[in-house]
Coordinates of C-alpha atoms in Angstrom, one line a residue:
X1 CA -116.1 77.9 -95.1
X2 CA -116.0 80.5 -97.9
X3 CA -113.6 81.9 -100.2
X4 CA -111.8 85.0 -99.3
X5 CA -109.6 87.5 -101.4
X6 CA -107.2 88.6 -98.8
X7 CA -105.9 92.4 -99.8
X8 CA -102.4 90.5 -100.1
X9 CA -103.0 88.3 -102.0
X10 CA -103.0 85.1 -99.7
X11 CA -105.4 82.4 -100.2
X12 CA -106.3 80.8 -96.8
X13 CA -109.6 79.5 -95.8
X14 CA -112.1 81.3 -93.7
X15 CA -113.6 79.7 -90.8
X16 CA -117.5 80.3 -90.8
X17 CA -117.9 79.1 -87.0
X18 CA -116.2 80.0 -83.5
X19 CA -114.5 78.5 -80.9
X20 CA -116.8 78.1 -77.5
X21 CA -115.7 75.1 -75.7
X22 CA -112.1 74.3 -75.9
X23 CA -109.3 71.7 -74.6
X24 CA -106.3 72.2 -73.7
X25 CA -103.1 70.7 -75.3
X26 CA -99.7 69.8 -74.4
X27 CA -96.6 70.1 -76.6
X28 CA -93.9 67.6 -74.5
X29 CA -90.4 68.0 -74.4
X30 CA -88.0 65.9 -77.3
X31 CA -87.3 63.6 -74.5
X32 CA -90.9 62.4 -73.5
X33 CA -91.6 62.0 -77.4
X34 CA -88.9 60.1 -78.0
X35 CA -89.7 57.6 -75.0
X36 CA -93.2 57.8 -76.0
X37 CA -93.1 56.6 -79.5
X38 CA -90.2 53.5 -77.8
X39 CA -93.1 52.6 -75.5
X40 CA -95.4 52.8 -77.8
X41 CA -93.3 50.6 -80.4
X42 CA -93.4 53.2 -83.2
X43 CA -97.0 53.0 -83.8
X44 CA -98.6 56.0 -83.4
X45 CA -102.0 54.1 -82.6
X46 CA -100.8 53.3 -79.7
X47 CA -100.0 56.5 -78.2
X48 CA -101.4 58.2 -75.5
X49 CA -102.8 61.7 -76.3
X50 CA -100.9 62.8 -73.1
X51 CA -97.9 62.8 -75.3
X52 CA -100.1 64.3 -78.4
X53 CA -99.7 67.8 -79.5
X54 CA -102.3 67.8 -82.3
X55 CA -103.9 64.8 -83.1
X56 CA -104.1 64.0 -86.9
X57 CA -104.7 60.4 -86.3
X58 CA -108.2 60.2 -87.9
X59 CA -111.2 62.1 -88.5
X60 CA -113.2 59.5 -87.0
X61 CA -115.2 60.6 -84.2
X62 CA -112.6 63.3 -83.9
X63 CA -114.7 65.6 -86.0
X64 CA -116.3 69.1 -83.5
X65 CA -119.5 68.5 -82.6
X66 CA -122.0 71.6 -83.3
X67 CA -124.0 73.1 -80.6
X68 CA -127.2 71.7 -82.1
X69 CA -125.8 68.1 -81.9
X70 CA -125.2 68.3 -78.4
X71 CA -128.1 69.8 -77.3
X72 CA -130.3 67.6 -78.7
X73 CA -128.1 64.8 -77.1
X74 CA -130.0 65.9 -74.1
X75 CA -133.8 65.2 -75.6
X76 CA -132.4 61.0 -75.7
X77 CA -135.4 58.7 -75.4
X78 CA -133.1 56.1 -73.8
X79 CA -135.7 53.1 -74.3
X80 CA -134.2 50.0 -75.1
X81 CA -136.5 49.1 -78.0
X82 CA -138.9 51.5 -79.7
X83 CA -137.1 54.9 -78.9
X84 CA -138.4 58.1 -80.4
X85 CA -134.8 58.8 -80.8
X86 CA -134.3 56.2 -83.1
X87 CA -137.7 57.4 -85.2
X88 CA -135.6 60.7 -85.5
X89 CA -132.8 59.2 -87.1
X90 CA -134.8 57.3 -89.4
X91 CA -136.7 60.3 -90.9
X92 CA -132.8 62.1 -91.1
X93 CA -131.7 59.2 -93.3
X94 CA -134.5 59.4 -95.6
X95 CA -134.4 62.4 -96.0
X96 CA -130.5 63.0 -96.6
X97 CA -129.8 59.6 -98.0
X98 CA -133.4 59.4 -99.2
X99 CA -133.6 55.3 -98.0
X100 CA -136.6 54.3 -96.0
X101 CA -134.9 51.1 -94.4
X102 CA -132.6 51.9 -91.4
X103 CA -130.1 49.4 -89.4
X104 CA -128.4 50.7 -87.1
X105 CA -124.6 49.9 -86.7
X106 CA -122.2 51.5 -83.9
X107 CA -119.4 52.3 -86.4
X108 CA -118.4 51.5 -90.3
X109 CA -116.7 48.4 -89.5
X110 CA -119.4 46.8 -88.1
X111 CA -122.2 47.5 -91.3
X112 CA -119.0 45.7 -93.3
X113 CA -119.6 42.7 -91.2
X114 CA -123.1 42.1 -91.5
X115 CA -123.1 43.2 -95.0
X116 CA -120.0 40.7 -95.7
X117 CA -121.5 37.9 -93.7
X118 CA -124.7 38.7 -95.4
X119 CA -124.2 38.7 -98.9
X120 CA -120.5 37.2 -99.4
X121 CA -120.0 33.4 -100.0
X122 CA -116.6 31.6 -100.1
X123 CA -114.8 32.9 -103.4
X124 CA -117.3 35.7 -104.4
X125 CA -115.2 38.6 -105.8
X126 CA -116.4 42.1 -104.8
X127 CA -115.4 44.8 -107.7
X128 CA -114.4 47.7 -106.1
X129 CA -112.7 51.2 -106.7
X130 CA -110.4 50.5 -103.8
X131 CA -110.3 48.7 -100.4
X132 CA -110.4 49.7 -96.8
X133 CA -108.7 48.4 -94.7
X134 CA -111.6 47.0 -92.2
X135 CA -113.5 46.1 -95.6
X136 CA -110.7 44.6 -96.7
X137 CA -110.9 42.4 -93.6
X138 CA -114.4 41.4 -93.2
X139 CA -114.5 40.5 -96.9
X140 CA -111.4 38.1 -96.8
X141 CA -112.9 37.0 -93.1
X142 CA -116.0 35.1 -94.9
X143 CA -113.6 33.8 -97.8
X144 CA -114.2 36.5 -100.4
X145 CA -111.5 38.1 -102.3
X146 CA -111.5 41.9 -104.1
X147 CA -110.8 43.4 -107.4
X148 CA -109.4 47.1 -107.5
X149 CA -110.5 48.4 -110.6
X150 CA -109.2 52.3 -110.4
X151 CA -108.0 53.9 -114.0
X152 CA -104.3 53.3 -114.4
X153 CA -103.2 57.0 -114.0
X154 CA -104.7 57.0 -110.5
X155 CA -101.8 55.7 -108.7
X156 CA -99.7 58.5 -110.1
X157 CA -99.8 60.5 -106.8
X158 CA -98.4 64.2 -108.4
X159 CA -101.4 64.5 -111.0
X160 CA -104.2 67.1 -111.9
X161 CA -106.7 64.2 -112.2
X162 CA -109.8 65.3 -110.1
X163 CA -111.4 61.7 -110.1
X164 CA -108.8 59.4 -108.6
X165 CA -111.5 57.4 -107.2
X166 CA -113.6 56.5 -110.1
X167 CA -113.6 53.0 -111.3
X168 CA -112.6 52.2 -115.1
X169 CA -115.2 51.0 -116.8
X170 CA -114.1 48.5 -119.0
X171 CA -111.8 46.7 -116.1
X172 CA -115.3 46.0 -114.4
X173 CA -116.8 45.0 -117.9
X174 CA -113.5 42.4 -117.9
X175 CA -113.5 41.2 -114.3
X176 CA -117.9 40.7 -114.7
X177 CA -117.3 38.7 -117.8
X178 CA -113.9 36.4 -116.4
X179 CA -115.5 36.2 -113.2
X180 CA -119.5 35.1 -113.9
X181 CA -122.3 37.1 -112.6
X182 CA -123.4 34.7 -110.0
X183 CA -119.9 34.5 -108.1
X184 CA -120.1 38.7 -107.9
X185 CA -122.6 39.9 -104.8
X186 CA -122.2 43.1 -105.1
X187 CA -120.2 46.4 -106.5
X188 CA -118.7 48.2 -103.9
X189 CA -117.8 52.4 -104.3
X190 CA -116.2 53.9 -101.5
X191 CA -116.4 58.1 -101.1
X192 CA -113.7 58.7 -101.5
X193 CA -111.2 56.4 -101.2
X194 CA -109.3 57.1 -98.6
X195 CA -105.8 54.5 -98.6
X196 CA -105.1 56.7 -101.6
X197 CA -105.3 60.2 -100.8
X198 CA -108.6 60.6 -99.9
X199 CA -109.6 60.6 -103.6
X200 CA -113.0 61.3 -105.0
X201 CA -115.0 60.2 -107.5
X202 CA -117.4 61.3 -110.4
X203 CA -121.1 61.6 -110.8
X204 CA -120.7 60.7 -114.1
X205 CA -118.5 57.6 -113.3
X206 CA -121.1 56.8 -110.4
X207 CA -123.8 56.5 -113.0
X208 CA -121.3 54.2 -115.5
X209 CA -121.1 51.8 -112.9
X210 CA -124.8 51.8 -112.0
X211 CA -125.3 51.0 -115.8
X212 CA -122.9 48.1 -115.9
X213 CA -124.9 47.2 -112.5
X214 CA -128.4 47.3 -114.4
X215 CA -126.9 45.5 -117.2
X216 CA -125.7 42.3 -114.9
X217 CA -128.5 42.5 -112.9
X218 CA -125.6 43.2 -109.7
X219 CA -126.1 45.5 -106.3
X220 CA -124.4 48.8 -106.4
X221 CA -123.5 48.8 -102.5
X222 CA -122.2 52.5 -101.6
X223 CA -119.7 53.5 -98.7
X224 CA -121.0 56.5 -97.6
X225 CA -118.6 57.8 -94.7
X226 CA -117.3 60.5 -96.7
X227 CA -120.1 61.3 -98.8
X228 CA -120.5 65.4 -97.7
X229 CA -116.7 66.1 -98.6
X230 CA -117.0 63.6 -102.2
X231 CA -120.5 65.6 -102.5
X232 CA -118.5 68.8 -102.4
X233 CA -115.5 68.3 -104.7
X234 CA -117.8 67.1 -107.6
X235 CA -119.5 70.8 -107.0
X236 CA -116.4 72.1 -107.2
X237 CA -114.8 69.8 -110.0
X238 CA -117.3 68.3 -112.3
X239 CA -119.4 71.1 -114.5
X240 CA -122.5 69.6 -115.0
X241 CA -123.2 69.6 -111.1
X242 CA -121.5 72.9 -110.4
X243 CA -125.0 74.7 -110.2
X244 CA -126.5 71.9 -107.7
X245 CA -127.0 71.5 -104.0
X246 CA -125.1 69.5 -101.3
X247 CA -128.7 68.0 -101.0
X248 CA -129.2 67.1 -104.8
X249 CA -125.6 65.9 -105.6
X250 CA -125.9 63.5 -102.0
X251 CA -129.5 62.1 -102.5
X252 CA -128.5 61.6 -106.5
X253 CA -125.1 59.6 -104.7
X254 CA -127.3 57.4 -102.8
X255 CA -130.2 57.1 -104.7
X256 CA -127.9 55.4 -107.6
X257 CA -127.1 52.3 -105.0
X258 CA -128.8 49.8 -103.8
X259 CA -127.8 50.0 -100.4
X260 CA -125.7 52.8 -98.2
X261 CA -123.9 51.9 -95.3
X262 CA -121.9 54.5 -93.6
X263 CA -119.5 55.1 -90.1
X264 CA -121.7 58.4 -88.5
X265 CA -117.7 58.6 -86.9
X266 CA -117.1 60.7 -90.5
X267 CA -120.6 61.6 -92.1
X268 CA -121.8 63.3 -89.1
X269 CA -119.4 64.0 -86.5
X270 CA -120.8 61.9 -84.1
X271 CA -120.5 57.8 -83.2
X272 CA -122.2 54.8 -84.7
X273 CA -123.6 54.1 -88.2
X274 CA -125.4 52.7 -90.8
X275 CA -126.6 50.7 -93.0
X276 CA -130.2 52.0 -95.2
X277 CA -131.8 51.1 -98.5
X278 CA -135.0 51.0 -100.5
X279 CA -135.4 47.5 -101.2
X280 CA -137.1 45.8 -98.2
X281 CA -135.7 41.9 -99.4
X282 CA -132.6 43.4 -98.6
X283 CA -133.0 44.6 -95.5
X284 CA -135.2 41.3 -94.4
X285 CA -131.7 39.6 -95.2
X286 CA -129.7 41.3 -92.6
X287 CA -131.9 42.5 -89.7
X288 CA -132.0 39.1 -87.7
X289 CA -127.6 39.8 -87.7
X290 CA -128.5 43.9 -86.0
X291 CA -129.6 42.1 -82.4
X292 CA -127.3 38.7 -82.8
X293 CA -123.7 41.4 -82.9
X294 CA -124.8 45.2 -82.6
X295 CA -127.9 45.4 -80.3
X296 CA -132.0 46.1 -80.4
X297 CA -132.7 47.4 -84.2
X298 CA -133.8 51.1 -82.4
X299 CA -130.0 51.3 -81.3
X300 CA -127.9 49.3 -82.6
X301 CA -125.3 49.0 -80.3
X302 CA -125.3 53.2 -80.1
X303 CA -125.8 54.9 -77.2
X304 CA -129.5 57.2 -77.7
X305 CA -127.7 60.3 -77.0
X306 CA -125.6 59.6 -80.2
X307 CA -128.3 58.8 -82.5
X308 CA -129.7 62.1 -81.5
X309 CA -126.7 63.9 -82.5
X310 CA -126.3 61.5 -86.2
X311 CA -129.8 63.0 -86.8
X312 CA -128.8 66.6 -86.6
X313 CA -125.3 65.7 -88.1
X314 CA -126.9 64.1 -90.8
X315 CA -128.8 67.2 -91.5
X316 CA -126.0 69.7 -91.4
X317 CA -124.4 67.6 -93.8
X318 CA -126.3 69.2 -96.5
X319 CA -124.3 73.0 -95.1
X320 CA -121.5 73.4 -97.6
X321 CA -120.4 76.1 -94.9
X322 CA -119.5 73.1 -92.7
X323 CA -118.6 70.1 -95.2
X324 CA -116.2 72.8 -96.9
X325 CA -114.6 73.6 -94.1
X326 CA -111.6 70.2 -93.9
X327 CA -111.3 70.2 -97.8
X328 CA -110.3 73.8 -97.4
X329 CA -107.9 73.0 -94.7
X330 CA -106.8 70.3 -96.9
X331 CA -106.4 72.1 -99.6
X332 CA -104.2 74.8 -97.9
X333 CA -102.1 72.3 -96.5
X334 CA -101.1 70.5 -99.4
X335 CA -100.6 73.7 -101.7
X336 CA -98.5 74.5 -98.9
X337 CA -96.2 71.7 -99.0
X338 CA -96.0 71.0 -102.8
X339 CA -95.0 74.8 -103.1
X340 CA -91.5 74.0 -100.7
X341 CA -91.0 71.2 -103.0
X342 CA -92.2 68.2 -100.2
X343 CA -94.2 65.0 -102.5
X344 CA -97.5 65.1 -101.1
X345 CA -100.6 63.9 -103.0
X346 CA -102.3 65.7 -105.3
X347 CA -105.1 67.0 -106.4
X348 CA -106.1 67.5 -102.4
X349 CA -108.9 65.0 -101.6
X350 CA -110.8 64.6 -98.2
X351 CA -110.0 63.3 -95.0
X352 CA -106.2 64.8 -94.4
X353 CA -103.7 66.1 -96.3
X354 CA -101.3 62.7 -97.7
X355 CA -97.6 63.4 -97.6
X356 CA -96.0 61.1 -100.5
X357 CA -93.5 58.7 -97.9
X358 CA -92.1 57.1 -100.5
X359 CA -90.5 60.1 -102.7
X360 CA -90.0 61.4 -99.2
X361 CA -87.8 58.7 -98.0
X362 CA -86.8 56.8 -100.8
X363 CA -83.7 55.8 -99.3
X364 CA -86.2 53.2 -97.1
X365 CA -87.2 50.4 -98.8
X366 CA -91.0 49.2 -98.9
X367 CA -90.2 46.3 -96.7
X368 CA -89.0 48.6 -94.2
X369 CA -92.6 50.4 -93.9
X370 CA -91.4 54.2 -94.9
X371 CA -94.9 55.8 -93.9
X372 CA -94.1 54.2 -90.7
X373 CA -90.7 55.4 -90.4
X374 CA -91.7 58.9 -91.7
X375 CA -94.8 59.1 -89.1
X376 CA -92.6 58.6 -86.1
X377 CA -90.2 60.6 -87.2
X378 CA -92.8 63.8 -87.8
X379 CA -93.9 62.9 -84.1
X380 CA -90.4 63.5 -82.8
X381 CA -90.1 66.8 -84.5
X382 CA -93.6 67.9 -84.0
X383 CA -95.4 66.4 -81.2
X384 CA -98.2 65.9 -83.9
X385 CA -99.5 62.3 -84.7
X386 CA -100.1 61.4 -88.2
X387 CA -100.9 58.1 -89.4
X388 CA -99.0 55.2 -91.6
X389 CA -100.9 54.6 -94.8
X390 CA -98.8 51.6 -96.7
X391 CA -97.1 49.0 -96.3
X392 CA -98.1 48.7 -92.8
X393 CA -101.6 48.9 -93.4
X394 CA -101.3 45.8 -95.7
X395 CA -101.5 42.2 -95.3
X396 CA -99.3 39.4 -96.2
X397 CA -100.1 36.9 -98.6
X398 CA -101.2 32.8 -98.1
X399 CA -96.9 32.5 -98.1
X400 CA -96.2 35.1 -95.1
X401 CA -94.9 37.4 -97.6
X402 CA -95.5 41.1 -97.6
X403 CA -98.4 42.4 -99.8
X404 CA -96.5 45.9 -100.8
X405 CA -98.6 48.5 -100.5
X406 CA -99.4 50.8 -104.0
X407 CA -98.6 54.0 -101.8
X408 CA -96.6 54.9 -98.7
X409 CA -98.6 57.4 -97.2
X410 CA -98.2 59.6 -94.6
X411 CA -102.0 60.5 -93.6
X412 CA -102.3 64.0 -91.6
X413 CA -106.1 63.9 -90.8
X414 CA -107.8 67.4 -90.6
X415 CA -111.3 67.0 -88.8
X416 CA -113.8 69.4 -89.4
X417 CA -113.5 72.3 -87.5
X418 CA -110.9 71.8 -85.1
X419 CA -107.4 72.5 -85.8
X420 CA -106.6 76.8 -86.0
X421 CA -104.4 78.3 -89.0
X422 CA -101.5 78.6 -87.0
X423 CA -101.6 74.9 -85.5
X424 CA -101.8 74.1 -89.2
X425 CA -99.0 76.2 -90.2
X426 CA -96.9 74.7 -87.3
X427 CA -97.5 71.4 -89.3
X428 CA -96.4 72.7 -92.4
X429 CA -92.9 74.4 -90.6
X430 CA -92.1 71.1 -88.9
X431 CA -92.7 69.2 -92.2
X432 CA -90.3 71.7 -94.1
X433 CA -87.5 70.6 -91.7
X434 CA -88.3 67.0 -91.7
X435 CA -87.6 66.8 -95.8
X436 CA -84.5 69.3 -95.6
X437 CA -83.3 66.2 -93.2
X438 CA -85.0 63.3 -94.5
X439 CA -82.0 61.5 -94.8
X440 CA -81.5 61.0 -91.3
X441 CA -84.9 58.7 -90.9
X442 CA -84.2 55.2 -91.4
X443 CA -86.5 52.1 -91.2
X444 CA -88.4 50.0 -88.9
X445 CA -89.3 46.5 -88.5
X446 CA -91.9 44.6 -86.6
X447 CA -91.4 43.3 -82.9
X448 CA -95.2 42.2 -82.5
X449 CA -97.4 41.5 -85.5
X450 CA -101.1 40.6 -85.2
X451 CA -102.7 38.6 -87.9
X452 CA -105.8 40.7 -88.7
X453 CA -105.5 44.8 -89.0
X454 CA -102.0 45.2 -87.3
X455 CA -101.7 48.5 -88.2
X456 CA -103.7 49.2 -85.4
X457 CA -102.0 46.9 -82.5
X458 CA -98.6 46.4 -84.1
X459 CA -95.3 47.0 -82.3
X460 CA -92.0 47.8 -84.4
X461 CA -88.6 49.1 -83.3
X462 CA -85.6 50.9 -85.7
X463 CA -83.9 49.0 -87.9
X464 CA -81.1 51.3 -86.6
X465 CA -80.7 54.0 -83.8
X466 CA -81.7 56.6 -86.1
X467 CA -84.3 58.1 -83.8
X468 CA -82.0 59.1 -81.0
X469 CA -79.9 60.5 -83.9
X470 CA -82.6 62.1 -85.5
X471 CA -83.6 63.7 -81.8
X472 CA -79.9 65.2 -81.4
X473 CA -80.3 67.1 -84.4
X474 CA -84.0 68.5 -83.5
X475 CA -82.1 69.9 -79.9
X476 CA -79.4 71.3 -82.0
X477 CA -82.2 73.3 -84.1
X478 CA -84.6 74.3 -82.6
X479 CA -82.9 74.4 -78.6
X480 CA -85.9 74.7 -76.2
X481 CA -88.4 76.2 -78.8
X482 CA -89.6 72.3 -79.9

């Protein structure tokens, strides 16, 4: 991805690749959508990409392969234990992540378990710049608890701060001090925090915490999944790094923690993960749990043809061509919309482009899941599925009372290197309507409501028959052109 003066003056990114293996979509009518998203109890998880126009769910393992990925998928040494593809990955993490010690996970979720079941104990506190939502989980799972420590300002979703993501110092000073050294395992940094925009953070706030780590003797533990895209927006945004590599700016990222783990579903567009350090006590700690839940420590529960591929991916990690190419998109997307006026966050961050649900629907209260509400209701207009990012992707507390989330996000996921301009700009035009008629969208409550993660398995249903209303007004609109 590069930057492009356009002789009218338009600034859209430039796609540095081209399209060779494509597959097909299907745009169904209003009708099928709005059964669809019934059936699938307004959760767009559980929809089936039959019913999907473009699918901005996630950019995990959604992410185009290159054509050096899957080639070398077909060099897999598929031995059980000992596989030469395994060796490969290995030498990729050391040298992009510059760790020597390799575990092998087959996502993110599954590093935060052994990790968690590793190092947590009943009523440890892990500081943290923010949760995810499967941390989150494993963490409270082995009876620990969290402390968000972002600056105050970084819940102000409109804002020119370029560093939501950073921790404030002085809160981790505070919670070290109240809390006692020995009851905090580790300091967790996630790049970039994604349940609040996809926000970065700062060399220079990387290296405050790893001094407060030094000074407490704690383990700086680094979520690496979007690493490449964090890597590139301190380029762009922090001066003293403006002149660096990809290469530098990563290997400086890791080499400040004591131990990486990372879902290969984001870092390098393939499947599986990590978990890598320098410090061989630490990795004696957790091996014995790599064959007990994930599989042989040469696979990890990944399939070889994979690893091959997170080798390569790792590598073309370090091509600012290809990490540039979704914070672009991103970039265009939510310029787009805050020029028509619609609340999305900004600065644009990483992952997708976060539409503000709560200034968008503030008729809907919390308790009534508005990034919910407003993701169904974009599917109906657009065939597109977005994702809920709020109250839904919360918990509730010891009482059964709802934990309301800091945002109500609207998450429209842009993978590297699939979506086209005008698919994107199709997004954009069916947002514009949904906000000239936002008034129409009401709330949902649940029907079905797991107890762990029920974002993803959930079923809700209208707290009114807003949606059939809502689809009425889409056929008076647009007619047959949906």
């Amino acid at each position: 991805m590069t930057k492009v003066k356009f002789f009218n003056g338009e600034d859209i990114p430039l796609e540095l690749h081209k399209v060779r293996v494509v597959q097909k979509l299907h745009l169904v009518p209003i009708e099928r959508r709005l059964d669809a998203i019934k059936e699938a109890g307004f959760n767009t998880f559980r929809l089936s990409t039959k019913d999907v126009f473009l699918d901005m769910l996630t950019d995990s393992g959604t992410n185009a392969m290159s054509d050096n990925q899957i080639a070398a998928m077909f060099q897999a040494d598929d031995a059980y234990a000992g596989s030469q593809s395994f060796d490969k990955y290995q030498q990729a993490v050391e040298d992009v992540l510059g760790k020597k010690y390799l575990l092998p996970v087959h996502q993110g979720r599954a590093a935060e378990n052994v990790i968690s079941k590793t190092f947590i104990k009943p009523g440890n506190v892990i500081p943290m710049n923010y949760h995810f939502t499967t941390a989150l989980a494993h963490i409270l799972d082995v009876g620990g608890k969290i402390a968000e420590l972002l600056y105050d300002d970084a819940l102000i979703l409109k804002s020119t701060n370029p560093f939501k993501g950073n921790i404030d110092i002085d809160k981790l000073e505070k919670c070290i001090e109240e809390n006692g050294v020995d009851n905090i395992p580790f300091i967790r940094m996630e790049a970039s925090t994604n349940l609040i925009g996809g926000q970065p953070f700062s060399m220079a706030n990387l290296m405050d915490v790893r001094r407060v780590a030094d000074k407490y003797g704690i383990m700086l533990v680094l979520d690496a999944s979007l690493i490449g895209e964090n890597a590139y927006l301190i380029k762009q945004r922090e001066d003293a790094w403006k002149e660096n590599s990809l290469a530098d700016i990563i290997k400086t990222m890791t080499g400040l923690a004591d131990l990486v783990y990372f879902s290969a579903r984001k870092l390098s567009s393939s499947r599986g993960g990590g978990i890598c350090t320098n410090r061989k006590e630490l990795y004696n700690k957790m091996e014995a749990l790599i064959p007990l839940y994930e599989g042989f420590l040469t696979y990890g529960g990944i399939s070889v043809r994979e690893i091959e591929a997170i080798a390569v991916g790792l590598r073309e990690t370090l091509d600012e061509t290809m990490i540039s190419q979704s914070p672009r998109f991103i970039e265009f997307v939510v310029n787009e919309l805050d020029s028509k006026g619609i609340p999305v966050v900004t600065p644009p961050g990483v992952l997708g482009a976060h539409v503000d649900a709560g200034s968008f629907c503030p008729h809907i209260p919390q308790t009534e899941y508005p990034a919910g509400a407003l993701a169904a209701a974009f599917y109906l207009i657009s065939g597109v599925r977005g994702m809920e990012r709020g109250t839904i992707s919360s918990v509730r507390d010891e009482n059964g009372e709802e934990i309301l989330a800091d945002a109500e996000l609207l998450r429209l996921a842009i993978p590297r290197r699939v979506f086209t301009l005008s698919q994107v700009k199709y997004v954009i035009d069916r947002l514009e309507w949904l906000y000239q008629n936002r008034d129409m969208i009401g709330g949902l409550k649940f029907t079905y409501e797991p107890p762990v993660l029920r974002f993803f398995m959930g079923g809700l249903e209208p707290t009114s028959d807003w949606p059939s209303k809502l689809m009425e007004k889409i056929r008076k609109d647009f007619g047959d052109s949906l």
